[in-house]
Structure formats: C-alpha cells, structure tokens
Amino acid sequence: PSGVVDLTWSPKSKELSVKASLIGLAPKSVHPAHIHVGPCRGTGKVLYPLHEIAADEKGAATETTTIADVVDGIPSSGWSINVHNGPALATSDQYLPIACGEVTNPHAVTDVAQSVRVWLGDTFSPNQAVSGTVQMNNVAGKLEVIIIVTGLASKSVHAAHIHEGSCARQG
C-alpha cells in the first residue's frame, strides 16, 4: 500500500487533523494506524492512535482523525505515521507495519498554523518492501506467468493472482 497523510494543526484550538488516504490495501481490510515517536526504521512508542483505516472493495481508503490538546504543533522531525497489517494488534503479524512515512516540518513554530504532507510507502518489515517483475507469455494457447520477486521473508508463502483493472483500482 501507499498514500499520503495530511497533517493540519491549529494554534488556536490546539487540534491536529490527520487525514490518511491510501491505495493498494486488501479489499475490505481494516488496519490500525498511529503516530509513533521516532523514524520508520525502529519506531518508538505510540504517541497518538488514529482511527482505523478501512479499505473499500477496491482497496482504497480515506480516514480523518482529529486529536485534541496537541500543544506544541507538528515537530520539525521525530514522528512517523504507521499503518499496521491488522485487523487488530493482538499478534506480531497484525502489528507488522505495511506503510510508513516520516513527518518533517520545516516551519515548526508553535504560534503559527501548520500543514504538512507525509508520503506513506514501503516499510522495513519482511515482505513489505517487495519488488519484482512479471512476464506473461502465450505458450501453445495457454497463459504462462513467470513471477520473479525480491524482498520476501525466507520460506514465506504468498498467493498470486491476476486482477482486472489497475493497481490503484483493482477489480
């Protein structure tokens, strides 16, 4: 999955609005999300829980969370936004980050309204930064599919199938 998170902080109300928009999620899946202390590689404790990210039938999701009493605004660095595998956080597989982005704010002044866009992308977790190629050939009237990937955890098993549509709007 990938996407963006728009953070907007008001010095008057001390509220932080967090709007997450993602694509590439499993259709109709649910994912816990948080603002963590620290970078994506080695995130720290949860600073602010966010509303669960619920994907639609195409694997896209948008969710907005408003957090009260954020006194010092958006820091220049030191936060990351994590979307977890889910649907809960009961096991290590569920807690596994599937998309992450680091917050940077070049205008971190506590008496000025702030807006920051964070790009969510690959994490450093096993199976989450996979890349590769697919080759499809017509061999004697049959479809031959050759998949070559890197970045998978050793001895892990993964389903593969062909969707109608695009990566952003799978059918």
C-alpha atoms as a PDB file:
ATOM      1  CA  PRO A   1       0.000   0.000   0.000  1.00  0.00           C
ATOM      2  CA  SER A   2       0.954   3.628  -0.473  1.00  0.00           C
ATOM      3  CA  GLY A   3      -0.621   7.003   0.070  1.00  0.00           C
ATOM      4  CA  VAL A   4      -0.452  10.352   1.797  1.00  0.00           C
ATOM      5  CA  VAL A   5      -1.283  11.759   5.200  1.00  0.00           C
ATOM      6  CA  ASP A   6      -2.136  15.432   5.537  1.00  0.00           C
ATOM      7  CA  LEU A   7      -1.490  16.888   8.999  1.00  0.00           C
ATOM      8  CA  THR A   8      -3.036  20.252   9.866  1.00  0.00           C
ATOM      9  CA  TRP A   9      -2.551  21.915  13.274  1.00  0.00           C
ATOM     10  CA  SER A  10      -4.347  24.965  14.652  1.00  0.00           C
ATOM     11  CA  PRO A  11      -2.510  27.015  17.323  1.00  0.00           C
ATOM     12  CA  LYS A  12      -5.837  28.473  18.460  1.00  0.00           C
ATOM     13  CA  SER A  13      -7.740  25.207  19.060  1.00  0.00           C
ATOM     14  CA  LYS A  14      -4.608  23.054  19.668  1.00  0.00           C
ATOM     15  CA  GLU A  15      -6.217  20.403  17.422  1.00  0.00           C
ATOM     16  CA  LEU A  16      -4.322  18.240  14.966  1.00  0.00           C
ATOM     17  CA  SER A  17      -6.273  16.950  11.971  1.00  0.00           C
ATOM     18  CA  VAL A  18      -4.824  13.800  10.395  1.00  0.00           C
ATOM     19  CA  LYS A  19      -6.274  12.775   7.016  1.00  0.00           C
ATOM     20  CA  ALA A  20      -4.897   9.491   5.636  1.00  0.00           C
ATOM     21  CA  SER A  21      -5.567   8.397   2.040  1.00  0.00           C
ATOM     22  CA  LEU A  22      -4.229   5.026   0.847  1.00  0.00           C
ATOM     23  CA  ILE A  23      -4.443   2.721  -2.152  1.00  0.00           C
ATOM     24  CA  GLY A  24      -3.222  -0.831  -2.652  1.00  0.00           C
ATOM     25  CA  LEU A  25      -4.778  -2.264   0.508  1.00  0.00           C
ATOM     26  CA  ALA A  26      -6.508  -5.627   0.504  1.00  0.00           C
ATOM     27  CA  PRO A  27     -10.176  -5.048  -0.443  1.00  0.00           C
ATOM     28  CA  LYS A  28     -12.431  -4.514   2.590  1.00  0.00           C
ATOM     29  CA  SER A  29      -9.497  -4.852   5.016  1.00  0.00           C
ATOM     30  CA  VAL A  30      -9.091  -2.960   8.312  1.00  0.00           C
ATOM     31  CA  HIS A  31      -5.789  -1.513   9.529  1.00  0.00           C
ATOM     32  CA  PRO A  32      -4.846   0.145  12.830  1.00  0.00           C
ATOM     33  CA  ALA A  33      -2.789   3.333  12.403  1.00  0.00           C
ATOM     34  CA  HIS A  34      -0.744   5.521  14.756  1.00  0.00           C
ATOM     35  CA  ILE A  35       1.601   8.437  15.022  1.00  0.00           C
ATOM     36  CA  HIS A  36       4.738   6.987  16.622  1.00  0.00           C
ATOM     37  CA  VAL A  37       7.774   8.608  18.205  1.00  0.00           C
ATOM     38  CA  GLY A  38      10.865   8.088  16.038  1.00  0.00           C
ATOM     39  CA  PRO A  39      11.576   7.182  12.413  1.00  0.00           C
ATOM     40  CA  CYS A  40      10.011   4.388  10.339  1.00  0.00           C
ATOM     41  CA  ARG A  41      13.081   2.216  10.911  1.00  0.00           C
ATOM     42  CA  GLY A  42      12.763   1.383  14.609  1.00  0.00           C
ATOM     43  CA  THR A  43       9.615   3.293  15.560  1.00  0.00           C
ATOM     44  CA  GLY A  44       9.093   4.051  19.212  1.00  0.00           C
ATOM     45  CA  LYS A  45       6.014   4.228  21.377  1.00  0.00           C
ATOM     46  CA  VAL A  46       2.598   5.243  20.084  1.00  0.00           C
ATOM     47  CA  LEU A  47       2.169   8.976  20.523  1.00  0.00           C
ATOM     48  CA  TYR A  48      -1.348   9.289  19.066  1.00  0.00           C
ATOM     49  CA  PRO A  49      -3.698   6.497  17.954  1.00  0.00           C
ATOM     50  CA  LEU A  50      -5.565   7.211  14.719  1.00  0.00           C
ATOM     51  CA  HIS A  51      -8.918   5.902  13.516  1.00  0.00           C
ATOM     52  CA  GLU A  52      -8.731   2.508  11.830  1.00  0.00           C
ATOM     53  CA  ILE A  53      -8.137   2.607   8.091  1.00  0.00           C
ATOM     54  CA  ALA A  54     -10.985   0.677   6.402  1.00  0.00           C
ATOM     55  CA  ALA A  55     -10.449  -0.181   2.735  1.00  0.00           C
ATOM     56  CA  ASP A  56     -13.305  -0.260   0.264  1.00  0.00           C
ATOM     57  CA  GLU A  57     -13.959  -3.063  -2.230  1.00  0.00           C
ATOM     58  CA  LYS A  58     -11.173  -1.672  -4.468  1.00  0.00           C
ATOM     59  CA  GLY A  59      -8.526  -1.466  -1.708  1.00  0.00           C
ATOM     60  CA  ALA A  60      -8.673   2.327  -1.281  1.00  0.00           C
ATOM     61  CA  ALA A  61      -9.308   4.163   1.986  1.00  0.00           C
ATOM     62  CA  THR A  62      -9.595   7.681   3.398  1.00  0.00           C
ATOM     63  CA  GLU A  63      -9.929   8.364   7.122  1.00  0.00           C
ATOM     64  CA  THR A  64      -9.668  11.551   9.177  1.00  0.00           C
ATOM     65  CA  THR A  65      -8.798  11.712  12.872  1.00  0.00           C
ATOM     66  CA  THR A  66      -8.905  14.891  14.981  1.00  0.00           C
ATOM     67  CA  ILE A  67      -6.609  14.917  18.007  1.00  0.00           C
ATOM     68  CA  ALA A  68      -7.207  17.444  20.801  1.00  0.00           C
ATOM     69  CA  ASP A  69      -4.615  19.092  23.071  1.00  0.00           C
ATOM     70  CA  VAL A  70      -1.611  18.959  20.738  1.00  0.00           C
ATOM     71  CA  VAL A  71       0.073  21.890  22.461  1.00  0.00           C
ATOM     72  CA  ASP A  72       3.338  22.243  20.504  1.00  0.00           C
ATOM     73  CA  GLY A  73       2.100  21.627  16.962  1.00  0.00           C
ATOM     74  CA  ILE A  74       3.821  19.455  14.366  1.00  0.00           C
ATOM     75  CA  PRO A  75       7.518  18.978  15.215  1.00  0.00           C
ATOM     76  CA  SER A  76      10.332  19.502  12.717  1.00  0.00           C
ATOM     77  CA  SER A  77      11.106  15.752  12.981  1.00  0.00           C
ATOM     78  CA  GLY A  78      10.761  12.808  15.370  1.00  0.00           C
ATOM     79  CA  TRP A  79       7.334  11.473  14.382  1.00  0.00           C
ATOM     80  CA  SER A  80       6.380   8.713  11.972  1.00  0.00           C
ATOM     81  CA  ILE A  81       2.976   7.527  10.802  1.00  0.00           C
ATOM     82  CA  ASN A  82       2.469   3.779  10.689  1.00  0.00           C
ATOM     83  CA  VAL A  83      -0.341   1.755   9.135  1.00  0.00           C
ATOM     84  CA  HIS A  84      -0.340  -1.772  10.544  1.00  0.00           C
ATOM     85  CA  ASN A  85      -1.358  -5.077   8.935  1.00  0.00           C
ATOM     86  CA  GLY A  86      -4.328  -5.529  11.285  1.00  0.00           C
ATOM     87  CA  PRO A  87      -7.176  -6.083  11.645  1.00  0.00           C
ATOM     88  CA  ALA A  88      -6.191  -5.805  15.328  1.00  0.00           C
ATOM     89  CA  LEU A  89      -2.847  -5.640  17.134  1.00  0.00           C
ATOM     90  CA  ALA A  90      -3.035  -8.933  19.044  1.00  0.00           C
ATOM     91  CA  THR A  91      -0.184 -10.736  17.236  1.00  0.00           C
ATOM     92  CA  SER A  92       3.160  -9.732  15.748  1.00  0.00           C
ATOM     93  CA  ASP A  93       1.762 -10.352  12.235  1.00  0.00           C
ATOM     94  CA  GLN A  94      -1.130  -7.957  12.937  1.00  0.00           C
ATOM     95  CA  TYR A  95       1.236  -5.311  14.395  1.00  0.00           C
ATOM     96  CA  LEU A  96       3.518  -5.503  11.339  1.00  0.00           C
ATOM     97  CA  PRO A  97       3.773  -2.077   9.633  1.00  0.00           C
ATOM     98  CA  ILE A  98       2.621  -2.201   5.994  1.00  0.00           C
ATOM     99  CA  ALA A  99       3.057   1.512   5.181  1.00  0.00           C
ATOM    100  CA  CYS A 100       5.047   4.209   6.937  1.00  0.00           C
ATOM    101  CA  GLY A 101       6.052   7.830   6.476  1.00  0.00           C
ATOM    102  CA  GLU A 102       8.257  10.209   8.459  1.00  0.00           C
ATOM    103  CA  VAL A 103       6.960  13.622   9.487  1.00  0.00           C
ATOM    104  CA  THR A 104       9.166  16.593   8.629  1.00  0.00           C
ATOM    105  CA  ASN A 105       8.063  20.160   9.248  1.00  0.00           C
ATOM    106  CA  PRO A 106      10.404  22.969   8.179  1.00  0.00           C
ATOM    107  CA  HIS A 107       8.003  25.538   9.716  1.00  0.00           C
ATOM    108  CA  ALA A 108       7.676  24.178  13.269  1.00  0.00           C
ATOM    109  CA  VAL A 109       6.651  27.373  15.079  1.00  0.00           C
ATOM    110  CA  THR A 110       4.085  26.867  17.845  1.00  0.00           C
ATOM    111  CA  ASP A 111       2.125  30.074  17.268  1.00  0.00           C
ATOM    112  CA  VAL A 112       1.530  29.575  13.532  1.00  0.00           C
ATOM    113  CA  ALA A 113      -0.947  27.230  11.801  1.00  0.00           C
ATOM    114  CA  GLN A 114       0.872  24.305  10.226  1.00  0.00           C
ATOM    115  CA  SER A 115       0.158  21.901   7.382  1.00  0.00           C
ATOM    116  CA  VAL A 116       2.420  19.019   6.403  1.00  0.00           C
ATOM    117  CA  ARG A 117       2.016  16.237   3.827  1.00  0.00           C
ATOM    118  CA  VAL A 118       3.594  12.874   4.643  1.00  0.00           C
ATOM    119  CA  TRP A 119       4.087  10.259   1.912  1.00  0.00           C
ATOM    120  CA  LEU A 120       3.389   6.696   3.024  1.00  0.00           C
ATOM    121  CA  GLY A 121       5.381   3.938   1.408  1.00  0.00           C
ATOM    122  CA  ASP A 122       7.360   0.783   1.992  1.00  0.00           C
ATOM    123  CA  THR A 123       8.385  -0.250   5.464  1.00  0.00           C
ATOM    124  CA  PHE A 124      11.429  -2.162   6.616  1.00  0.00           C
ATOM    125  CA  SER A 125       9.310  -5.123   7.706  1.00  0.00           C
ATOM    126  CA  PRO A 126       9.715  -8.515   5.994  1.00  0.00           C
ATOM    127  CA  ASN A 127       7.505  -8.903   2.904  1.00  0.00           C
ATOM    128  CA  GLN A 128       6.563  -5.208   2.858  1.00  0.00           C
ATOM    129  CA  ALA A 129       9.225  -3.820   0.505  1.00  0.00           C
ATOM    130  CA  VAL A 130       8.899  -6.427  -2.221  1.00  0.00           C
ATOM    131  CA  SER A 131       9.741  -5.675  -5.823  1.00  0.00           C
ATOM    132  CA  GLY A 132       9.959  -7.723  -8.952  1.00  0.00           C
ATOM    133  CA  THR A 133       8.773  -8.457 -12.445  1.00  0.00           C
ATOM    134  CA  VAL A 134       6.036 -10.487 -14.083  1.00  0.00           C
ATOM    135  CA  GLN A 135       6.318 -11.902 -17.578  1.00  0.00           C
ATOM    136  CA  MET A 136       3.267 -13.308 -19.352  1.00  0.00           C
ATOM    137  CA  ASN A 137       3.563 -15.422 -22.491  1.00  0.00           C
ATOM    138  CA  ASN A 138       1.187 -17.291 -24.754  1.00  0.00           C
ATOM    139  CA  VAL A 139       2.655 -20.798 -24.942  1.00  0.00           C
ATOM    140  CA  ALA A 140       0.722 -23.144 -27.206  1.00  0.00           C
ATOM    141  CA  GLY A 141      -2.552 -21.337 -26.436  1.00  0.00           C
ATOM    142  CA  LYS A 142      -2.019 -21.314 -22.667  1.00  0.00           C
ATOM    143  CA  LEU A 143      -1.061 -18.365 -20.479  1.00  0.00           C
ATOM    144  CA  GLU A 144       2.362 -18.803 -18.892  1.00  0.00           C
ATOM    145  CA  VAL A 145       3.091 -16.454 -15.966  1.00  0.00           C
ATOM    146  CA  ILE A 146       6.629 -16.068 -14.616  1.00  0.00           C
ATOM    147  CA  ILE A 147       6.978 -14.063 -11.369  1.00  0.00           C
ATOM    148  CA  ILE A 148      10.381 -13.014 -10.027  1.00  0.00           C
ATOM    149  CA  VAL A 149      10.406 -11.089  -6.719  1.00  0.00           C
ATOM    150  CA  THR A 150      12.905  -9.968  -4.089  1.00  0.00           C
ATOM    151  CA  GLY A 151      12.362  -8.771  -0.538  1.00  0.00           C
ATOM    152  CA  LEU A 152      10.238 -11.677   0.728  1.00  0.00           C
ATOM    153  CA  ALA A 153      10.916 -13.286   4.086  1.00  0.00           C
ATOM    154  CA  SER A 154      12.726 -16.604   3.792  1.00  0.00           C
ATOM    155  CA  LYS A 155      10.375 -19.591   3.372  1.00  0.00           C
ATOM    156  CA  SER A 156       7.276 -17.371   3.363  1.00  0.00           C
ATOM    157  CA  VAL A 157       4.312 -18.299   1.159  1.00  0.00           C
ATOM    158  CA  HIS A 158       2.278 -15.761  -0.818  1.00  0.00           C
ATOM    159  CA  ALA A 159      -0.778 -16.006  -3.051  1.00  0.00           C
ATOM    160  CA  ALA A 160      -0.551 -14.522  -6.535  1.00  0.00           C
ATOM    161  CA  HIS A 161      -3.384 -13.810  -8.937  1.00  0.00           C
ATOM    162  CA  ILE A 162      -4.301 -11.535 -11.817  1.00  0.00           C
ATOM    163  CA  HIS A 163      -6.780  -8.725 -11.151  1.00  0.00           C
ATOM    164  CA  GLU A 164      -8.874  -6.812 -13.618  1.00  0.00           C
ATOM    165  CA  GLY A 165      -8.166  -3.049 -13.529  1.00  0.00           C
ATOM    166  CA  SER A 166      -5.072  -1.269 -12.230  1.00  0.00           C
ATOM    167  CA  CYS A 167      -3.031  -1.427  -9.014  1.00  0.00           C
ATOM    168  CA  ALA A 168      -4.854   1.655  -7.729  1.00  0.00           C
ATOM    169  CA  ARG A 169      -8.303   0.328  -8.679  1.00  0.00           C
ATOM    170  CA  GLN A 170      -8.253  -3.447  -8.619  1.00  0.00           C
ATOM    171  CA  GLY A 171     -11.261  -5.334  -9.868  1.00  0.00           C
END
